[in-house]
């Protein structure tokens, strides 16, 4: 039986053939429904092939979203855990499939080096493995290459500098996740080990990874010292280790060197677009970067519902974009803070619309900036336009904590409690310390009559609130 099944709407047949042929060229066994035998019932053969496939690629389009056949095939694949999703024209998969990441082949013309194609290929490989001639293996055990970046320790002697070491850890995780041949444990999972004394081999076994990266950061004045070591998860041996003692202005070069050293140690080969993506940091200003990390930390761990959080984030991000007017992420966070100040606290300030457009002029793919634009549209009662913007944000970054929370807020506004709960669940999976979302889940589960989940969410809300208070009694 073929290990890849492609589901598509009839009008999208040319796209399905291109995807199928490119996968076949890469060495995969692909089945399309144009291979139906003449002596067997149509539906019987399709269901047999669908259920036996290790990977089911659903090609979503406006036409496919209306097709009951495509929806039924996607539902079977989702239940079996074999679903890989693609959008051909920017269409967001219909519920409940919009909860699962979707690769974007809107403008794909068959280029096997395109970032969107590499993401689809990586998802396919995750389910069925790469063709044997190219299958990457770990240095010692023959498992697919995978890594967990543990939170780097803050060695600065100042707990207030924790934001910087956390930011370095997250950025290295993000850089490594751009490598299609390397599996990277999500940030939220890795950060469950933060502040704990761990056995690296036990961590690797628990997470099912071949390697673990750990390190420390010491920042003082204009200097930074970063130590990093890559460890074989099976043996506990050091595969690579290095210490960098540089000016703070060299922070981006250090991150690049760490990522490239890991690539070299694991004998990986970067695709051209992957190398380019890793070298992009959003800003060339180390001072602006430091300010953005500080603002982001206040945004994530600050006092939800306290106007001082937004005011502090706004001040810090304003300084960051003064230093680098082309810092898209800082503009986007500034837009979020201003939007909240205007629409939640009634402050007579700009609502973030200008900042959001500044972010999008730098990079139209910053999902959070689209959320700020959507909020203005919503406040002006332009709900259809606002929802379109939110769908764009979700398509651009389905793993964004901010986007998940914003979509949940919109669904709660509309009384769509079940949909809101799904996105709040996504938010706490991305940021377990988000006590606010846990508390909102209590409300959702209560409304849905789900008492076991309501009690679990309440326990988590209290636990995370207690941790926040232990860190900051003024919260």
mmCIF file with all atom_site columns, N, CA, C and O in Angstrom, residues 298-299 306-318 334 337-338 340-341 345 347 349:
data_model
loop_
_atom_site.group_PDB
_atom_site.id
_atom_site.type_symbol
_atom_site.label_atom_id
_atom_site.label_alt_id
_atom_site.label_comp_id
_atom_site.label_asym_id
_atom_site.label_entity_id
_atom_site.label_seq_id
_atom_site.pdbx_PDB_ins_code
_atom_site.Cartn_x
_atom_site.Cartn_y
_atom_site.Cartn_z
_atom_site.occupancy
_atom_site.B_iso_or_equiv
_atom_site.pdbx_formal_charge
_atom_site.auth_seq_id
_atom_site.auth_comp_id
_atom_site.auth_asym_id
_atom_site.auth_atom_id
_atom_site.pdbx_PDB_model_num
ATOM 1  N N  . UNK A 1 298 ? 7.822  41.304 30.477 1.00 0.00 ? 298 UNK A N  1
ATOM 2  C CA . UNK A 1 298 ? 6.755  41.983 31.224 1.00 0.00 ? 298 UNK A CA 1
ATOM 3  C C  . UNK A 1 298 ? 5.386  41.623 30.646 1.00 0.00 ? 298 UNK A C  1
ATOM 4  O O  . UNK A 1 298 ? 4.410  41.464 31.383 1.00 0.00 ? 298 UNK A O  1
ATOM 5  N N  . UNK A 1 299 ? 5.308  41.518 29.335 1.00 0.00 ? 299 UNK A N  1
ATOM 6  C CA . UNK A 1 299 ? 4.040  41.204 28.668 1.00 0.00 ? 299 UNK A CA 1
ATOM 7  C C  . UNK A 1 299 ? 3.560  39.802 29.045 1.00 0.00 ? 299 UNK A C  1
ATOM 8  O O  . UNK A 1 299 ? 2.378  39.578 29.299 1.00 0.00 ? 299 UNK A O  1
ATOM 9  N N  . UNK A 1 306 ? -3.680 44.893 34.992 1.00 0.00 ? 306 UNK A N  1
ATOM 10 C CA . UNK A 1 306 ? -3.067 46.045 35.636 1.00 0.00 ? 306 UNK A CA 1
ATOM 11 C C  . UNK A 1 306 ? -2.545 46.975 34.546 1.00 0.00 ? 306 UNK A C  1
ATOM 12 O O  . UNK A 1 306 ? -1.701 46.584 33.735 1.00 0.00 ? 306 UNK A O  1
ATOM 13 N N  . UNK A 1 307 ? -3.042 48.201 34.530 1.00 0.00 ? 307 UNK A N  1
ATOM 14 C CA . UNK A 1 307 ? -2.684 49.139 33.473 1.00 0.00 ? 307 UNK A CA 1
ATOM 15 C C  . UNK A 1 307 ? -1.173 49.384 33.405 1.00 0.00 ? 307 UNK A C  1
ATOM 16 O O  . UNK A 1 307 ? -0.627 49.710 32.356 1.00 0.00 ? 307 UNK A O  1
ATOM 17 N N  . UNK A 1 308 ? -0.485 49.191 34.544 1.00 0.00 ? 308 UNK A N  1
ATOM 18 C CA . UNK A 1 308 ? 0.959  49.446 34.566 1.00 0.00 ? 308 UNK A CA 1
ATOM 19 C C  . UNK A 1 308 ? 1.741  48.488 33.674 1.00 0.00 ? 308 UNK A C  1
ATOM 20 O O  . UNK A 1 308 ? 2.809  48.830 33.188 1.00 0.00 ? 308 UNK A O  1
ATOM 21 N N  . UNK A 1 309 ? 1.209  47.282 33.464 1.00 0.00 ? 309 UNK A N  1
ATOM 22 C CA . UNK A 1 309 ? 1.899  46.345 32.566 1.00 0.00 ? 309 UNK A CA 1
ATOM 23 C C  . UNK A 1 309 ? 1.956  46.927 31.162 1.00 0.00 ? 309 UNK A C  1
ATOM 24 O O  . UNK A 1 309 ? 3.015  47.008 30.549 1.00 0.00 ? 309 UNK A O  1
ATOM 25 N N  . UNK A 1 310 ? 0.791  47.334 30.649 1.00 0.00 ? 310 UNK A N  1
ATOM 26 C CA . UNK A 1 310 ? 0.747  47.886 29.291 1.00 0.00 ? 310 UNK A CA 1
ATOM 27 C C  . UNK A 1 310 ? 1.566  49.168 29.172 1.00 0.00 ? 310 UNK A C  1
ATOM 28 O O  . UNK A 1 310 ? 2.248  49.393 28.175 1.00 0.00 ? 310 UNK A O  1
ATOM 29 N N  . UNK A 1 311 ? 1.493  50.008 30.179 1.00 0.00 ? 311 UNK A N  1
ATOM 30 C CA . UNK A 1 311 ? 2.252  51.258 30.141 1.00 0.00 ? 311 UNK A CA 1
ATOM 31 C C  . UNK A 1 311 ? 3.751  50.993 30.099 1.00 0.00 ? 311 UNK A C  1
ATOM 32 O O  . UNK A 1 311 ? 4.489  51.654 29.357 1.00 0.00 ? 311 UNK A O  1
ATOM 33 N N  . UNK A 1 312 ? 4.196  50.033 30.885 1.00 0.00 ? 312 UNK A N  1
ATOM 34 C CA . UNK A 1 312 ? 5.625  49.697 30.909 1.00 0.00 ? 312 UNK A CA 1
ATOM 35 C C  . UNK A 1 312 ? 6.059  49.111 29.574 1.00 0.00 ? 312 UNK A C  1
ATOM 36 O O  . UNK A 1 312 ? 7.092  49.492 29.020 1.00 0.00 ? 312 UNK A O  1
ATOM 37 N N  . UNK A 1 313 ? 5.262  48.188 29.024 1.00 0.00 ? 313 UNK A N  1
ATOM 38 C CA . UNK A 1 313 ? 5.592  47.582 27.737 1.00 0.00 ? 313 UNK A CA 1
ATOM 39 C C  . UNK A 1 313 ? 5.626  48.641 26.644 1.00 0.00 ? 313 UNK A C  1
ATOM 40 O O  . UNK A 1 313 ? 6.508  48.646 25.778 1.00 0.00 ? 313 UNK A O  1
ATOM 41 N N  . UNK A 1 314 ? 4.665  49.568 26.685 1.00 0.00 ? 314 UNK A N  1
ATOM 42 C CA . UNK A 1 314 ? 4.618  50.616 25.674 1.00 0.00 ? 314 UNK A CA 1
ATOM 43 C C  . UNK A 1 314 ? 5.865  51.495 25.736 1.00 0.00 ? 314 UNK A C  1
ATOM 44 O O  . UNK A 1 314 ? 6.466  51.815 24.697 1.00 0.00 ? 314 UNK A O  1
ATOM 45 N N  . UNK A 1 315 ? 6.279  51.867 26.948 1.00 0.00 ? 315 UNK A N  1
ATOM 46 C CA . UNK A 1 315 ? 7.467  52.718 27.082 1.00 0.00 ? 315 UNK A CA 1
ATOM 47 C C  . UNK A 1 315 ? 8.719  52.015 26.558 1.00 0.00 ? 315 UNK A C  1
ATOM 48 O O  . UNK A 1 315 ? 9.528  52.607 25.828 1.00 0.00 ? 315 UNK A O  1
ATOM 49 N N  . UNK A 1 316 ? 8.878  50.750 26.921 1.00 0.00 ? 316 UNK A N  1
ATOM 50 C CA . UNK A 1 316 ? 10.085 50.026 26.534 1.00 0.00 ? 316 UNK A CA 1
ATOM 51 C C  . UNK A 1 316 ? 10.112 49.794 25.022 1.00 0.00 ? 316 UNK A C  1
ATOM 52 O O  . UNK A 1 316 ? 11.144 49.984 24.372 1.00 0.00 ? 316 UNK A O  1
ATOM 53 N N  . UNK A 1 317 ? 8.975  49.390 24.449 1.00 0.00 ? 317 UNK A N  1
ATOM 54 C CA . UNK A 1 317 ? 8.934  49.147 23.003 1.00 0.00 ? 317 UNK A CA 1
ATOM 55 C C  . UNK A 1 317 ? 9.101  50.449 22.215 1.00 0.00 ? 317 UNK A C  1
ATOM 56 O O  . UNK A 1 317 ? 9.701  50.445 21.136 1.00 0.00 ? 317 UNK A O  1
ATOM 57 N N  . UNK A 1 318 ? 8.579  51.536 22.753 1.00 0.00 ? 318 UNK A N  1
ATOM 58 C CA . UNK A 1 318 ? 8.754  52.820 22.078 1.00 0.00 ? 318 UNK A CA 1
ATOM 59 C C  . UNK A 1 318 ? 10.226 53.166 21.975 1.00 0.00 ? 318 UNK A C  1
ATOM 60 O O  . UNK A 1 318 ? 10.695 53.681 20.946 1.00 0.00 ? 318 UNK A O  1
ATOM 61 N N  . UNK A 1 334 ? 4.357  46.747 20.650 1.00 0.00 ? 334 UNK A N  1
ATOM 62 C CA . UNK A 1 334 ? 3.881  48.093 20.969 1.00 0.00 ? 334 UNK A CA 1
ATOM 63 C C  . UNK A 1 334 ? 2.411  48.244 20.573 1.00 0.00 ? 334 UNK A C  1
ATOM 64 O O  . UNK A 1 334 ? 1.605  48.820 21.311 1.00 0.00 ? 334 UNK A O  1
ATOM 65 N N  . UNK A 1 337 ? 0.168  46.547 23.146 1.00 0.00 ? 337 UNK A N  1
ATOM 66 C CA . UNK A 1 337 ? 0.065  47.308 24.395 1.00 0.00 ? 337 UNK A CA 1
ATOM 67 C C  . UNK A 1 337 ? -0.840 48.523 24.221 1.00 0.00 ? 337 UNK A C  1
ATOM 68 O O  . UNK A 1 337 ? -1.701 48.802 25.064 1.00 0.00 ? 337 UNK A O  1
ATOM 69 N N  . UNK A 1 338 ? -0.663 49.243 23.124 1.00 0.00 ? 338 UNK A N  1
ATOM 70 C CA . UNK A 1 338 ? -1.496 50.430 22.885 1.00 0.00 ? 338 UNK A CA 1
ATOM 71 C C  . UNK A 1 338 ? -2.960 50.054 22.689 1.00 0.00 ? 338 UNK A C  1
ATOM 72 O O  . UNK A 1 338 ? -3.864 50.734 23.192 1.00 0.00 ? 338 UNK A O  1
ATOM 73 N N  . UNK A 1 340 ? -4.558 47.514 23.927 1.00 0.00 ? 340 UNK A N  1
ATOM 74 C CA . UNK A 1 340 ? -5.149 47.152 25.218 1.00 0.00 ? 340 UNK A CA 1
ATOM 75 C C  . UNK A 1 340 ? -5.403 48.389 26.067 1.00 0.00 ? 340 UNK A C  1
ATOM 76 O O  . UNK A 1 340 ? -6.444 48.503 26.729 1.00 0.00 ? 340 UNK A O  1
ATOM 77 N N  . UNK A 1 341 ? -4.453 49.316 26.063 1.00 0.00 ? 341 UNK A N  1
ATOM 78 C CA . UNK A 1 341 ? -4.629 50.546 26.836 1.00 0.00 ? 341 UNK A CA 1
ATOM 79 C C  . UNK A 1 341 ? -5.847 51.333 26.351 1.00 0.00 ? 341 UNK A C  1
ATOM 80 O O  . UNK A 1 341 ? -6.607 51.883 27.154 1.00 0.00 ? 341 UNK A O  1
ATOM 81 N N  . UNK A 1 345 ? -8.641 49.768 28.866 1.00 0.00 ? 345 UNK A N  1
ATOM 82 C CA . UNK A 1 345 ? -8.503 50.693 29.988 1.00 0.00 ? 345 UNK A CA 1
ATOM 83 C C  . UNK A 1 345 ? -9.028 52.093 29.669 1.00 0.00 ? 345 UNK A C  1
ATOM 84 O O  . UNK A 1 345 ? -9.036 52.964 30.534 1.00 0.00 ? 345 UNK A O  1
ATOM 85 N N  . UNK A 1 347 ? -7.790 54.479 27.841 1.00 0.00 ? 347 UNK A N  1
ATOM 86 C CA . UNK A 1 347 ? -6.789 55.543 27.789 1.00 0.00 ? 347 UNK A CA 1
ATOM 87 C C  . UNK A 1 347 ? -6.886 56.278 26.451 1.00 0.00 ? 347 UNK A C  1
ATOM 88 O O  . UNK A 1 347 ? -7.064 55.657 25.402 1.00 0.00 ? 347 UNK A O  1
ATOM 89 N N  . UNK A 1 349 ? -5.130 57.302 23.979 1.00 0.00 ? 349 UNK A N  1
ATOM 90 C CA . UNK A 1 349 ? -3.878 57.203 23.230 1.00 0.00 ? 349 UNK A CA 1
ATOM 91 C C  . UNK A 1 349 ? -4.162 56.510 21.900 1.00 0.00 ? 349 UNK A C  1
ATOM 92 O O  . UNK A 1 349 ? -5.264 56.020 21.660 1.00 0.00 ? 349 UNK A O  1
#
